[in-house]
Coordinates of C-alpha atoms in Angstrom, one line a residue:
M835 CA -95.1 -91.0 -68.8
K836 CA -97.5 -91.7 -65.8
K837 CA -96.1 -92.2 -62.7
S838 CA -96.2 -94.0 -60.2
K839 CA -91.7 -92.9 -61.0
L840 CA -88.7 -93.2 -58.6
S841 CA -85.0 -91.8 -60.2
L842 CA -82.0 -91.4 -58.0
L843 CA -80.0 -89.3 -56.1
L844 CA -77.0 -87.7 -57.4
V845 CA -78.7 -85.5 -59.9
L846 CA -78.4 -87.4 -62.7
S847 CA -75.9 -86.7 -65.6
L848 CA -78.0 -85.9 -69.5
V849 CA -75.2 -86.8 -72.4
L850 CA -77.1 -86.4 -74.9
S851 CA -75.9 -86.7 -79.0
M852 CA -74.7 -83.4 -79.9
F853 CA -77.1 -82.5 -82.0
L854 CA -79.5 -82.2 -79.3
A855 CA -77.5 -80.6 -77.1
A856 CA -76.6 -78.0 -79.8
C857 CA -80.4 -77.5 -80.1
S858 CA -82.3 -78.1 -76.1
G859 CA -81.2 -80.9 -74.8
G860 CA -77.4 -80.3 -72.7
G861 CA -76.0 -82.1 -69.6
N862 CA -77.3 -82.2 -66.1
K863 CA -73.9 -81.5 -64.3
D864 CA -73.1 -84.2 -61.3
T865 CA -73.1 -83.0 -57.5
G866 CA -72.3 -86.0 -55.9
K867 CA -71.6 -90.0 -55.8
E868 CA -70.6 -91.6 -59.0
K869 CA -73.1 -92.8 -60.2
E870 CA -74.2 -96.7 -60.1
G871 CA -74.1 -98.4 -63.7
T872 CA -70.9 -99.1 -65.3
K873 CA -68.4 -97.5 -64.0
N874 CA -68.7 -98.9 -60.3
A875 CA -69.4 -102.8 -61.5
P876 CA -66.8 -104.5 -59.5
K877 CA -63.3 -104.9 -60.7
E878 CA -61.5 -106.8 -57.9
E879 CA -64.9 -108.4 -55.8
Q880 CA -65.4 -111.8 -56.1
L881 CA -68.4 -112.4 -57.3
A882 CA -71.2 -114.6 -55.7
D883 CA -72.3 -118.4 -56.6
K884 CA -76.0 -117.0 -57.2
Q885 CA -76.3 -114.3 -59.5
E886 CA -80.7 -114.4 -58.5
L887 CA -82.1 -110.7 -57.7
N888 CA -84.9 -109.9 -55.5
V889 CA -86.7 -106.9 -55.8
L890 CA -89.6 -105.8 -54.6
E891 CA -92.2 -103.3 -56.4
S892 CA -95.2 -100.4 -55.3
S893 CA -97.6 -101.2 -58.1
E894 CA -98.1 -104.4 -60.9
I895 CA -97.6 -104.2 -64.0
P896 CA -100.8 -102.5 -65.9
S897 CA -99.9 -103.8 -69.8
M898 CA -97.1 -105.2 -71.6
D899 CA -97.4 -104.5 -74.9
S900 CA -95.2 -101.8 -75.8
V901 CA -97.0 -99.6 -78.2
I902 CA -100.1 -100.0 -75.9
A903 CA -98.4 -99.5 -72.6
E904 CA -98.2 -95.7 -70.8
D905 CA -97.1 -96.1 -68.1
T906 CA -94.0 -96.1 -66.4
V907 CA -93.9 -99.7 -64.2
S908 CA -94.8 -101.0 -67.5
F909 CA -91.8 -100.0 -70.0
T910 CA -89.7 -100.2 -67.1
T911 CA -90.3 -103.8 -67.5
I912 CA -90.9 -103.5 -71.3
S913 CA -87.6 -101.3 -71.3
N914 CA -85.4 -105.2 -69.2
V915 CA -86.9 -108.3 -71.3
N916 CA -87.0 -106.3 -74.9
E917 CA -85.4 -103.7 -77.0
G918 CA -85.5 -100.9 -79.7
L919 CA -83.2 -99.4 -81.8
Y920 CA -80.7 -97.7 -79.1
R921 CA -81.0 -97.5 -75.1
L922 CA -78.8 -95.0 -72.2
D923 CA -76.3 -97.1 -71.0
A924 CA -75.4 -96.4 -67.7
D925 CA -74.2 -93.1 -67.8
Q926 CA -77.5 -91.4 -69.4
K927 CA -75.4 -92.4 -72.8
V928 CA -77.7 -93.4 -75.9
I929 CA -76.1 -96.1 -77.7
P930 CA -76.4 -98.6 -80.2
A931 CA -79.0 -101.0 -79.2
V932 CA -80.5 -103.4 -81.9
A933 CA -78.6 -100.5 -84.3
A934 CA -75.5 -101.8 -85.2
E935 CA -74.3 -97.6 -85.1
M936 CA -75.8 -94.4 -84.6
P937 CA -78.4 -92.9 -87.0
K938 CA -77.3 -91.2 -90.3
Y939 CA -78.4 -88.0 -91.8
N940 CA -79.3 -86.0 -94.8
D941 CA -78.4 -83.0 -95.7
D942 CA -82.0 -81.7 -93.2
K943 CA -81.9 -83.5 -90.3
T944 CA -85.8 -84.9 -92.1
V945 CA -83.6 -88.5 -93.1
L946 CA -83.0 -90.8 -91.2
T947 CA -81.2 -93.9 -91.9
I948 CA -79.8 -96.5 -89.2
K949 CA -78.3 -99.7 -89.9
L950 CA -79.4 -102.5 -87.7
K951 CA -76.9 -105.3 -85.3
K952 CA -77.7 -108.9 -88.8
D953 CA -77.3 -110.7 -84.7
V954 CA -80.2 -109.7 -82.7
K955 CA -82.5 -112.4 -82.3
W956 CA -86.4 -113.2 -80.5
S957 CA -86.7 -115.5 -78.1
N958 CA -88.2 -118.2 -80.7
G959 CA -85.6 -117.5 -82.8
D960 CA -86.7 -115.8 -85.0
P961 CA -84.5 -113.3 -86.1
V962 CA -85.3 -108.9 -85.4
T963 CA -85.3 -107.1 -88.8
A964 CA -85.8 -103.6 -90.0
N965 CA -89.6 -105.0 -90.6
D966 CA -91.0 -106.0 -87.2
F967 CA -89.6 -101.8 -86.9
V968 CA -91.7 -101.0 -89.3
Y969 CA -95.4 -103.4 -87.7
A970 CA -94.7 -101.9 -84.2
W971 CA -94.7 -98.1 -85.4
Q972 CA -97.3 -99.1 -88.0
R973 CA -99.6 -100.7 -85.2
A974 CA -99.3 -98.2 -82.8
I975 CA -99.9 -95.4 -84.7
D976 CA -103.4 -97.4 -86.2
P977 CA -106.3 -95.8 -85.0
K978 CA -107.7 -99.0 -84.5
T979 CA -104.9 -100.0 -82.2
A980 CA -106.4 -96.6 -80.0
S981 CA -102.2 -96.3 -78.9
T982 CA -101.9 -93.7 -76.7
Y983 CA -98.4 -93.0 -77.4
G984 CA -98.1 -93.7 -80.8
P985 CA -99.9 -90.7 -82.2
Y986 CA -98.4 -88.9 -78.7
F987 CA -95.1 -89.6 -80.5
M988 CA -95.6 -89.6 -83.8
A989 CA -97.8 -87.0 -85.1
G990 CA -96.5 -83.8 -85.8
K991 CA -92.9 -85.5 -86.0
V992 CA -93.2 -88.7 -88.2
K993 CA -94.0 -88.6 -92.4
G994 CA -97.6 -89.0 -92.7
A995 CA -98.5 -89.6 -88.6
E996 CA -100.6 -86.6 -88.4
E997 CA -103.0 -87.6 -91.1
I998 CA -103.9 -91.3 -90.6
V999 CA -104.4 -89.8 -86.5
A1000 CA -106.6 -87.2 -88.4
K1001 CA -108.5 -90.5 -90.3
K1002 CA -109.7 -91.7 -86.5
D1003 CA -111.7 -95.2 -87.5
K1004 CA -111.7 -94.8 -90.9
A1005 CA -108.0 -94.8 -91.8
T1006 CA -107.5 -97.5 -94.0
A1007 CA -104.0 -100.1 -94.1
E1008 CA -103.1 -98.5 -97.4
D1009 CA -103.2 -94.8 -95.3
I1010 CA -101.5 -96.8 -92.5
K1011 CA -98.3 -97.2 -94.9
T1012 CA -98.0 -94.1 -95.6
L1013 CA -96.3 -93.6 -92.0
G1014 CA -92.9 -92.1 -92.4
I1015 CA -91.2 -95.9 -91.9
K1016 CA -89.7 -98.1 -94.6
A1017 CA -87.0 -101.4 -94.6
V1018 CA -84.6 -100.8 -97.2
D1019 CA -83.7 -104.0 -97.0
D1020 CA -83.5 -106.8 -93.4
N1021 CA -81.0 -104.8 -91.9
T1022 CA -81.9 -101.5 -93.2
L1023 CA -84.5 -98.5 -92.0
E1024 CA -85.3 -94.9 -92.9
I1025 CA -87.4 -92.9 -91.1
D1026 CA -88.9 -90.0 -92.8
L1027 CA -89.4 -87.3 -90.3
V1028 CA -91.5 -83.8 -90.7
R1029 CA -89.0 -81.7 -89.5
P1030 CA -85.8 -82.0 -87.4
V1031 CA -86.2 -83.4 -83.8
P1032 CA -84.2 -82.2 -81.7
Y1033 CA -84.5 -84.9 -79.6
I1034 CA -84.7 -87.8 -81.9
E1035 CA -82.0 -89.9 -80.1
S1036 CA -82.8 -89.3 -77.2
Y1037 CA -86.7 -90.5 -78.6
L1038 CA -85.6 -93.1 -79.7
T1039 CA -84.5 -95.3 -77.0
F1040 CA -88.2 -95.2 -75.6
P1041 CA -89.8 -98.4 -75.9
M1042 CA -92.8 -96.9 -78.0
F1043 CA -90.2 -97.6 -80.8
Y1044 CA -89.4 -101.4 -80.4
P1045 CA -89.8 -103.5 -82.4
Q1046 CA -92.8 -106.5 -83.2
N1047 CA -92.6 -109.3 -84.7
Q1048 CA -96.1 -109.1 -86.7
K1049 CA -96.0 -113.3 -87.0
F1050 CA -95.9 -113.5 -84.1
V1051 CA -99.0 -110.9 -82.5
E1052 CA -101.4 -112.0 -85.3
A1053 CA -101.3 -115.2 -84.0
Q1054 CA -101.8 -114.2 -80.5
G1055 CA -104.9 -111.7 -82.0
A1056 CA -106.4 -110.6 -78.9
D1057 CA -104.1 -112.8 -76.2
Y1058 CA -101.7 -110.6 -77.2
A1059 CA -99.2 -109.8 -74.2
K1060 CA -101.9 -110.8 -71.3
D1061 CA -99.2 -113.1 -69.5
A1062 CA -95.5 -114.3 -70.3
A1063 CA -96.1 -116.7 -72.4
H1064 CA -97.9 -114.6 -75.0
I1065 CA -94.7 -112.7 -75.6
L1066 CA -91.5 -112.6 -78.0
Y1067 CA -88.7 -111.2 -76.1
N1068 CA -85.2 -110.0 -77.4
G1069 CA -83.8 -108.1 -74.7
P1070 CA -81.3 -109.2 -71.6
F1071 CA -84.0 -111.0 -70.2
K1072 CA -87.0 -112.5 -70.9
L1073 CA -90.6 -112.8 -68.4
T1074 CA -90.4 -116.4 -67.7
K1075 CA -93.5 -115.1 -65.3
W1076 CA -96.0 -112.9 -65.4
D1077 CA -99.7 -113.8 -64.6
G1078 CA -101.6 -110.6 -66.3
P1079 CA -101.9 -107.3 -65.2
T1080 CA -103.3 -107.4 -61.9
A1081 CA -100.8 -110.6 -60.7
T1082 CA -97.9 -109.0 -57.8
E1083 CA -95.2 -111.2 -58.3
W1084 CA -92.9 -111.8 -61.2
V1085 CA -90.1 -113.4 -62.9
Y1086 CA -86.7 -112.1 -65.0
E1087 CA -84.9 -115.2 -66.6
K1088 CA -81.7 -114.7 -68.1
N1089 CA -82.0 -114.5 -72.5
D1090 CA -79.4 -116.5 -73.9
T1091 CA -80.2 -115.3 -77.3
Y1092 CA -79.6 -112.3 -76.3
W1093 CA -77.2 -110.7 -78.3
N1094 CA -75.0 -109.4 -75.2
A1095 CA -76.5 -112.1 -73.8
K1096 CA -71.7 -113.1 -72.4
N1097 CA -72.4 -109.5 -71.2
V1098 CA -75.8 -110.3 -68.7
T1099 CA -73.6 -111.8 -65.3
L1100 CA -78.1 -112.0 -63.4
T1101 CA -79.8 -114.9 -64.4
K1102 CA -82.7 -114.2 -63.1
I1103 CA -85.1 -110.7 -60.9
N1104 CA -87.7 -112.6 -58.5
F1105 CA -90.5 -109.6 -58.3
N1106 CA -93.3 -109.0 -55.7
V1107 CA -95.5 -106.1 -55.3
S1108 CA -95.6 -104.3 -51.7
K1109 CA -97.6 -100.9 -51.2
D1110 CA -96.6 -100.3 -47.4
P1111 CA -93.0 -99.0 -47.1
Q1112 CA -92.9 -100.1 -44.0
A1113 CA -93.5 -104.1 -44.7
S1114 CA -91.1 -103.3 -47.6
A1115 CA -88.7 -102.0 -45.5
N1116 CA -88.8 -104.8 -43.1
A1117 CA -88.3 -107.6 -45.5
F1118 CA -85.0 -106.2 -47.1
T1119 CA -83.9 -105.9 -43.5
A1120 CA -84.6 -109.6 -43.3
G1121 CA -83.0 -110.5 -46.3
E1122 CA -86.1 -111.5 -47.8
A1123 CA -85.6 -108.3 -51.1
D1124 CA -81.2 -106.8 -52.0
I1125 CA -83.7 -103.7 -53.8
S1126 CA -86.6 -101.9 -52.4
P1127 CA -88.4 -98.6 -53.6
K1128 CA -90.6 -95.4 -52.3
L1129 CA -89.1 -96.1 -49.0
A1130 CA -91.9 -92.0 -48.7
Q1131 CA -92.7 -91.5 -45.8
A1132 CA -90.2 -89.7 -42.6
A1133 CA -90.3 -92.1 -40.5
I1134 CA -89.1 -95.4 -42.1
I1135 CA -86.4 -92.8 -43.7
S1136 CA -85.1 -92.5 -40.6
Q1137 CA -84.5 -95.7 -39.3
F1138 CA -81.2 -96.6 -42.4
E1139 CA -79.9 -92.6 -42.3
G1140 CA -76.0 -92.7 -42.6
S1141 CA -76.6 -96.6 -44.2
D1142 CA -74.4 -97.5 -47.1
E1143 CA -78.1 -99.4 -47.9
L1144 CA -79.7 -96.4 -48.9
V1145 CA -80.0 -94.2 -51.8
R1146 CA -81.8 -91.0 -52.2
Y1147 CA -81.7 -88.6 -54.8
V1148 CA -83.8 -86.5 -57.1
E1149 CA -85.3 -87.0 -59.6
P1150 CA -86.9 -85.3 -62.6
S1151 CA -90.7 -85.6 -61.9
I1152 CA -93.2 -83.5 -61.2
F1153 CA -96.2 -84.8 -59.6
W1154 CA -99.2 -82.8 -59.6
I1155 CA -103.5 -81.8 -59.1
K1156 CA -104.9 -82.6 -62.5
M1157 CA -108.1 -80.4 -63.0
N1158 CA -111.0 -82.3 -65.0
E1159 CA -112.5 -78.6 -66.6
K1160 CA -115.6 -81.4 -68.1
N1161 CA -117.1 -80.1 -65.2
P1162 CA -118.2 -76.6 -65.2
A1163 CA -116.7 -75.6 -61.5
L1164 CA -113.8 -76.2 -63.1
K1165 CA -113.8 -74.3 -66.4
N1166 CA -113.6 -71.2 -63.6
L1167 CA -110.8 -69.8 -64.0
N1168 CA -111.4 -68.6 -60.5
I1169 CA -112.3 -71.8 -58.9
R1170 CA -108.8 -73.9 -60.3
K1171 CA -107.3 -70.5 -58.6
A1172 CA -108.1 -71.1 -56.0
I1173 CA -107.5 -74.7 -55.6
A1174 CA -103.8 -74.3 -56.8
L1175 CA -102.8 -71.5 -54.4
S1176 CA -104.7 -73.1 -51.7
V1177 CA -102.1 -76.6 -50.8
D1178 CA -98.6 -75.9 -48.7
K1179 CA -96.1 -78.0 -50.3
K1180 CA -93.5 -77.0 -47.9
A1181 CA -95.7 -78.3 -45.6
M1182 CA -96.5 -81.1 -47.9
V1183 CA -92.8 -82.3 -48.7
D1184 CA -91.1 -81.4 -45.0
D1185 CA -93.8 -82.5 -43.1
V1186 CA -95.5 -85.3 -44.9
L1187 CA -93.4 -87.3 -47.1
A1188 CA -90.6 -85.4 -45.2
N1189 CA -87.4 -87.4 -48.0
G1190 CA -86.2 -84.5 -49.3
S1191 CA -88.7 -84.3 -52.4
I1192 CA -89.1 -80.5 -53.3
A1193 CA -91.8 -78.2 -53.7
A1194 CA -92.9 -77.8 -57.2
N1195 CA -94.2 -74.2 -58.6
F1196 CA -93.9 -75.2 -61.6
L1197 CA -94.0 -78.4 -64.6
V1198 CA -90.5 -78.2 -65.9
P1199 CA -88.1 -79.9 -63.3
K1200 CA -85.1 -78.3 -62.6
E1201 CA -81.5 -79.7 -63.4
F1202 CA -83.2 -81.4 -66.3
T1203 CA -82.4 -80.0 -69.2
F1204 CA -79.5 -77.3 -70.4
L1205 CA -78.7 -74.7 -73.4
D1206 CA -75.9 -73.4 -73.0
N1207 CA -75.1 -75.1 -69.4
K1208 CA -77.6 -73.0 -68.5
D1209 CA -80.6 -74.9 -66.3
F1210 CA -84.1 -74.4 -67.9
R1211 CA -86.3 -73.8 -64.2
A1212 CA -83.1 -71.2 -63.8
T1213 CA -83.8 -69.1 -66.4
T1214 CA -86.9 -68.9 -65.8
K1215 CA -89.8 -67.7 -62.8
E1216 CA -91.8 -69.7 -60.6
Y1217 CA -95.9 -70.1 -60.7
L1218 CA -98.5 -70.9 -58.3
K1219 CA -96.5 -70.3 -55.0
T1220 CA -99.0 -71.2 -52.1
N1221 CA -100.6 -68.0 -51.1
K1222 CA -103.7 -68.7 -48.8
E1223 CA -105.0 -65.4 -48.6
E1224 CA -105.1 -65.2 -51.9
A1225 CA -106.8 -68.3 -52.9
K1226 CA -110.0 -67.8 -50.3
K1227 CA -110.3 -64.7 -52.8
Y1228 CA -110.5 -66.4 -56.2
W1229 CA -112.7 -69.8 -53.9
E1230 CA -115.4 -66.7 -53.2
K1231 CA -115.0 -64.9 -56.0
G1232 CA -115.8 -68.1 -58.5
L1233 CA -118.7 -69.0 -56.2
Q1234 CA -120.0 -65.8 -56.9
E1235 CA -119.7 -66.5 -60.6
L1236 CA -121.5 -69.9 -60.3
G1237 CA -124.5 -68.3 -58.0
V1238 CA -123.3 -71.8 -54.9
K1239 CA -122.0 -71.3 -51.6
E1240 CA -120.5 -75.4 -52.1
I1241 CA -118.8 -77.7 -54.3
S1242 CA -118.8 -81.6 -53.8
F1243 CA -115.5 -83.0 -56.2
V1244 CA -115.4 -86.4 -57.0
Y1245 CA -111.4 -86.5 -56.4
V1246 CA -109.0 -90.0 -57.3
G1247 CA -105.9 -91.0 -56.1
G1248 CA -103.9 -93.8 -55.3
D1249 CA -104.2 -96.6 -53.0
T1250 CA -100.3 -97.2 -51.6
E1251 CA -99.4 -96.0 -48.0
T1252 CA -97.6 -92.4 -49.4
S1253 CA -100.7 -92.0 -51.3
K1254 CA -103.3 -92.5 -48.9
L1255 CA -101.4 -89.8 -46.8
T1256 CA -101.0 -86.8 -49.0
D1257 CA -103.9 -87.6 -50.8
A1258 CA -105.4 -87.0 -47.2
F1259 CA -102.6 -83.6 -47.0
V1260 CA -104.3 -82.3 -49.5
K1261 CA -107.8 -83.1 -48.7
G1262 CA -107.6 -81.0 -44.8
E1263 CA -106.1 -78.8 -46.6
L1264 CA -108.6 -77.6 -49.7
E1265 CA -111.5 -78.0 -47.3
K1266 CA -110.3 -75.9 -44.1
N1267 CA -108.6 -73.1 -47.5
L1268 CA -112.4 -73.3 -49.7
P1269 CA -114.8 -72.9 -47.3
G1270 CA -117.9 -75.1 -49.0
L1271 CA -115.3 -77.2 -51.2
K1272 CA -116.2 -81.7 -50.0
L1273 CA -114.7 -84.1 -51.7
E1274 CA -115.3 -87.9 -51.8
M1275 CA -112.0 -89.6 -52.0
N1276 CA -111.6 -92.4 -53.8
A1277 CA -107.7 -94.6 -53.5
V1278 CA -108.0 -97.0 -56.0
P1279 CA -104.7 -98.9 -57.7
F1280 CA -102.1 -97.2 -60.1
K1281 CA -103.9 -99.5 -63.4
I1282 CA -107.0 -98.3 -62.3
R1283 CA -106.2 -94.5 -61.3
I1284 CA -105.1 -94.3 -64.8
D1285 CA -108.0 -96.1 -66.6
R1286 CA -110.7 -93.6 -64.4
E1287 CA -108.2 -89.9 -65.4
N1288 CA -108.3 -91.9 -69.7
K1289 CA -112.0 -91.8 -69.4
Q1290 CA -111.5 -88.5 -68.0
E1291 CA -113.8 -89.7 -64.9
Y1292 CA -112.8 -87.4 -62.5
D1293 CA -112.8 -84.0 -60.8
L1294 CA -108.7 -83.7 -59.5
L1295 CA -106.4 -86.1 -59.8
F1296 CA -103.4 -85.9 -57.5
G1297 CA -100.5 -87.6 -61.0
G1298 CA -97.6 -87.1 -62.2
W1299 CA -95.3 -87.4 -64.7
G1300 CA -91.4 -88.5 -65.7
P1301 CA -89.7 -87.5 -68.9
D1302 CA -90.6 -89.5 -71.7
Y1303 CA -87.3 -87.9 -73.3
A1304 CA -84.7 -85.3 -72.2
D1305 CA -86.3 -82.1 -74.0
P1306 CA -88.6 -79.6 -72.3
M1307 CA -91.5 -80.8 -74.4
T1308 CA -91.8 -84.3 -72.5
F1309 CA -93.8 -82.0 -70.0
M1310 CA -95.4 -79.5 -72.3
D1311 CA -96.6 -81.0 -75.6
L1312 CA -98.9 -82.6 -72.5
W1313 CA -101.8 -79.7 -73.0
L1314 CA -102.7 -79.0 -75.6
T1315 CA -106.6 -79.0 -77.2
G1316 CA -107.4 -82.5 -77.9
G1317 CA -104.1 -83.9 -76.9
E1318 CA -103.7 -87.8 -75.9
H1319 CA -102.3 -87.0 -72.8
N1320 CA -104.2 -83.7 -72.5
R1321 CA -107.1 -85.7 -70.7
M1322 CA -109.0 -82.8 -68.9
D1323 CA -110.4 -80.8 -71.6
Y1324 CA -107.9 -77.3 -70.8
S1325 CA -107.4 -75.5 -74.5
N1326 CA -106.9 -72.4 -75.2
P1327 CA -105.1 -72.0 -78.7
E1328 CA -102.3 -69.8 -77.2
Y1329 CA -100.6 -72.4 -75.6
D1330 CA -101.3 -74.8 -78.6
K1331 CA -99.6 -71.6 -81.2
L1332 CA -96.2 -71.3 -79.1
I1333 CA -96.3 -74.9 -78.7
K1334 CA -96.9 -75.4 -82.3
A1335 CA -94.0 -72.3 -83.6
A1336 CA -91.4 -74.3 -80.8
N1337 CA -92.2 -77.9 -82.4
E1338 CA -91.6 -76.3 -86.0
D1339 CA -91.0 -73.4 -87.2
L1340 CA -88.1 -72.8 -84.2
S1341 CA -87.1 -76.7 -84.2
A1342 CA -83.8 -75.4 -85.2
K1343 CA -83.1 -71.7 -83.2
P1344 CA -82.7 -73.3 -79.9
E1345 CA -82.7 -69.8 -78.0
E1346 CA -86.4 -68.8 -79.5
R1347 CA -87.0 -72.3 -79.1
W1348 CA -86.4 -72.0 -75.1
K1349 CA -88.5 -68.2 -74.8
T1350 CA -91.0 -69.8 -76.6
L1351 CA -91.4 -73.3 -74.0
Q1352 CA -91.1 -70.9 -71.1
K1353 CA -93.7 -68.6 -72.3
A1354 CA -96.2 -71.4 -72.6
E1355 CA -95.6 -72.8 -69.1
E1356 CA -96.1 -68.4 -67.6
L1357 CA -99.3 -68.7 -69.7
L1358 CA -101.0 -72.9 -68.7
L1359 CA -99.0 -72.0 -65.0
E1360 CA -99.9 -68.8 -64.4
K1361 CA -102.2 -67.3 -66.7
D1362 CA -104.5 -70.3 -66.9
A1363 CA -104.2 -72.2 -63.4
A1364 CA -104.8 -75.3 -65.8
L1365 CA -102.9 -78.0 -63.8
A1366 CA -102.0 -77.3 -60.0
P1367 CA -97.7 -79.2 -59.4
M1368 CA -97.2 -80.2 -56.2
Y1369 CA -93.4 -81.4 -55.5
Q1370 CA -90.4 -82.7 -57.0
R1371 CA -90.2 -86.1 -55.7
S1372 CA -87.1 -87.5 -54.2
V1373 CA -86.3 -91.2 -54.9
N1374 CA -85.1 -93.3 -50.9
L1375 CA -84.5 -96.2 -52.6
L1376 CA -82.7 -99.1 -50.4
I1377 CA -80.2 -100.9 -51.9
N1378 CA -78.3 -104.7 -50.5
P1379 CA -74.5 -102.2 -51.1
K1380 CA -73.6 -106.0 -52.2
V1381 CA -75.2 -105.1 -55.8
K1382 CA -73.4 -103.9 -58.0
G1383 CA -74.4 -101.9 -61.1
F1384 CA -78.0 -100.9 -60.8
A1385 CA -78.0 -98.3 -63.4
H1386 CA -81.7 -95.2 -63.8
H1387 CA -82.0 -93.2 -66.0
A1388 CA -83.5 -89.5 -66.2
F1389 CA -86.4 -90.3 -68.5
G1390 CA -88.1 -93.0 -70.5
P1391 CA -87.8 -96.4 -67.7
D1392 CA -86.2 -96.4 -64.9
Y1393 CA -83.9 -98.4 -64.4
S1394 CA -81.7 -101.2 -66.3
Y1395 CA -80.6 -104.3 -64.3
Q1396 CA -78.1 -105.5 -67.3
W1397 CA -75.3 -104.3 -65.7
I1398 CA -75.9 -105.8 -62.2
K1399 CA -73.5 -108.3 -60.3
I1400 CA -73.9 -109.8 -57.1
T1401 CA -70.8 -110.4 -55.5
K1402 CA -70.2 -111.8 -52.2

């Protein structure tokens, strides 16, 4: 999903379903102390009288509609106030949520039958039923909804989805009903897949697949999810204060109608947006915040080195420069290669970020997915390593082919202090190493950056992606021709063919599928220089040591707050 994103010090342990492990997932190996979560929930420690948490966020919430949202801040919030069939627990295991049990499969694993708990309710008292899932999925695939994730997640996987997407605005209500999901009864859901999906159980933890109450959504009309009062909740918490996408503060309160409310200890969480890392650190030191995110600057991190308040981890998120090929100059392969090779990534991570991030000469992150205990990254090559001399040669050749001596690009970046530092470094590197290049810098809020990206109103854009599910494909199918997340006009039929093969014919052949995805990565980066990976991010959080049970996730939403307990 689109990043602003945080994750974890110890490389997170991905414990997947047996089918996923056999096909293409696997499990990351712990390399540090035991993860916070249910494992280290307080035993003998006394709980504080007041179970209220104060958290700083670095971005506003762009959307609270689970079928419209497309970013990590939105999805993390949605996953704490709502719940789908499954969720990740604190140890990265896929566990039943609204579902009563794990799916039952037919012989070829193309039909899933899922029983639902009978005691799950919405915050207005209505029961959560199988029809709520059918409605939400149909709404997500309906072209009129303009969901990004609905077509992206379901087309080619859930029966009928691809055909519905192809009809665009001509899709009828009857067409929408052909989607491969049906309510057998109020508490039984049946999902029909086009073919086996190796990562289906981790897939179903994602918020796009959450239920929605049809009667409530339709009663709200255009106001649905515009603020806290126009949303229903079925998760551990509910939003009691949120005034919409521009709000810089919001509040969770314990949801007493949640089916597992007896095991939720926190009564309230107060969130405030702080885009200045030093201000965030100061607020934490002053006791105004219990969790402070994204200490990305070395000078600030150094203030807390050696403290048990500082938690650092490398997450499986990749940050890159996207190059929009709608611009004729960026359609030129030599120009793209020049840009991709010009930035000193090591200097970026060592001197600008200086927070433990890793220079990325790859698309699929390190220590993310495994096959037979072998890391995807460790079994293939690296690409587009910084080479300023080669970059200049490609640049000169590209200028000659275009018949110009100078080029100007509009560069879209973020408005946080860390983003501004990173973007300034990129500007300096590119303009210094590629004579004749001028960048017009646009520093914009996260929601606006997403909008500019979706509308392709940029030439170069600094962004990133964190995994939605536990498989390399979450990074690979973004770049299919015409794909929902492509948004840079990249198109290569050979790449499309490789991704299609990995999704279809090779879905039950894990070794061949693995090699095919690695070949696709090489084509995308080394041959086509379709985008320029910069770094795999390390996250530095400040967490009050009295806060126990804070769970961070390796894919999908970043955090779960439901297991937190505050000790004296």
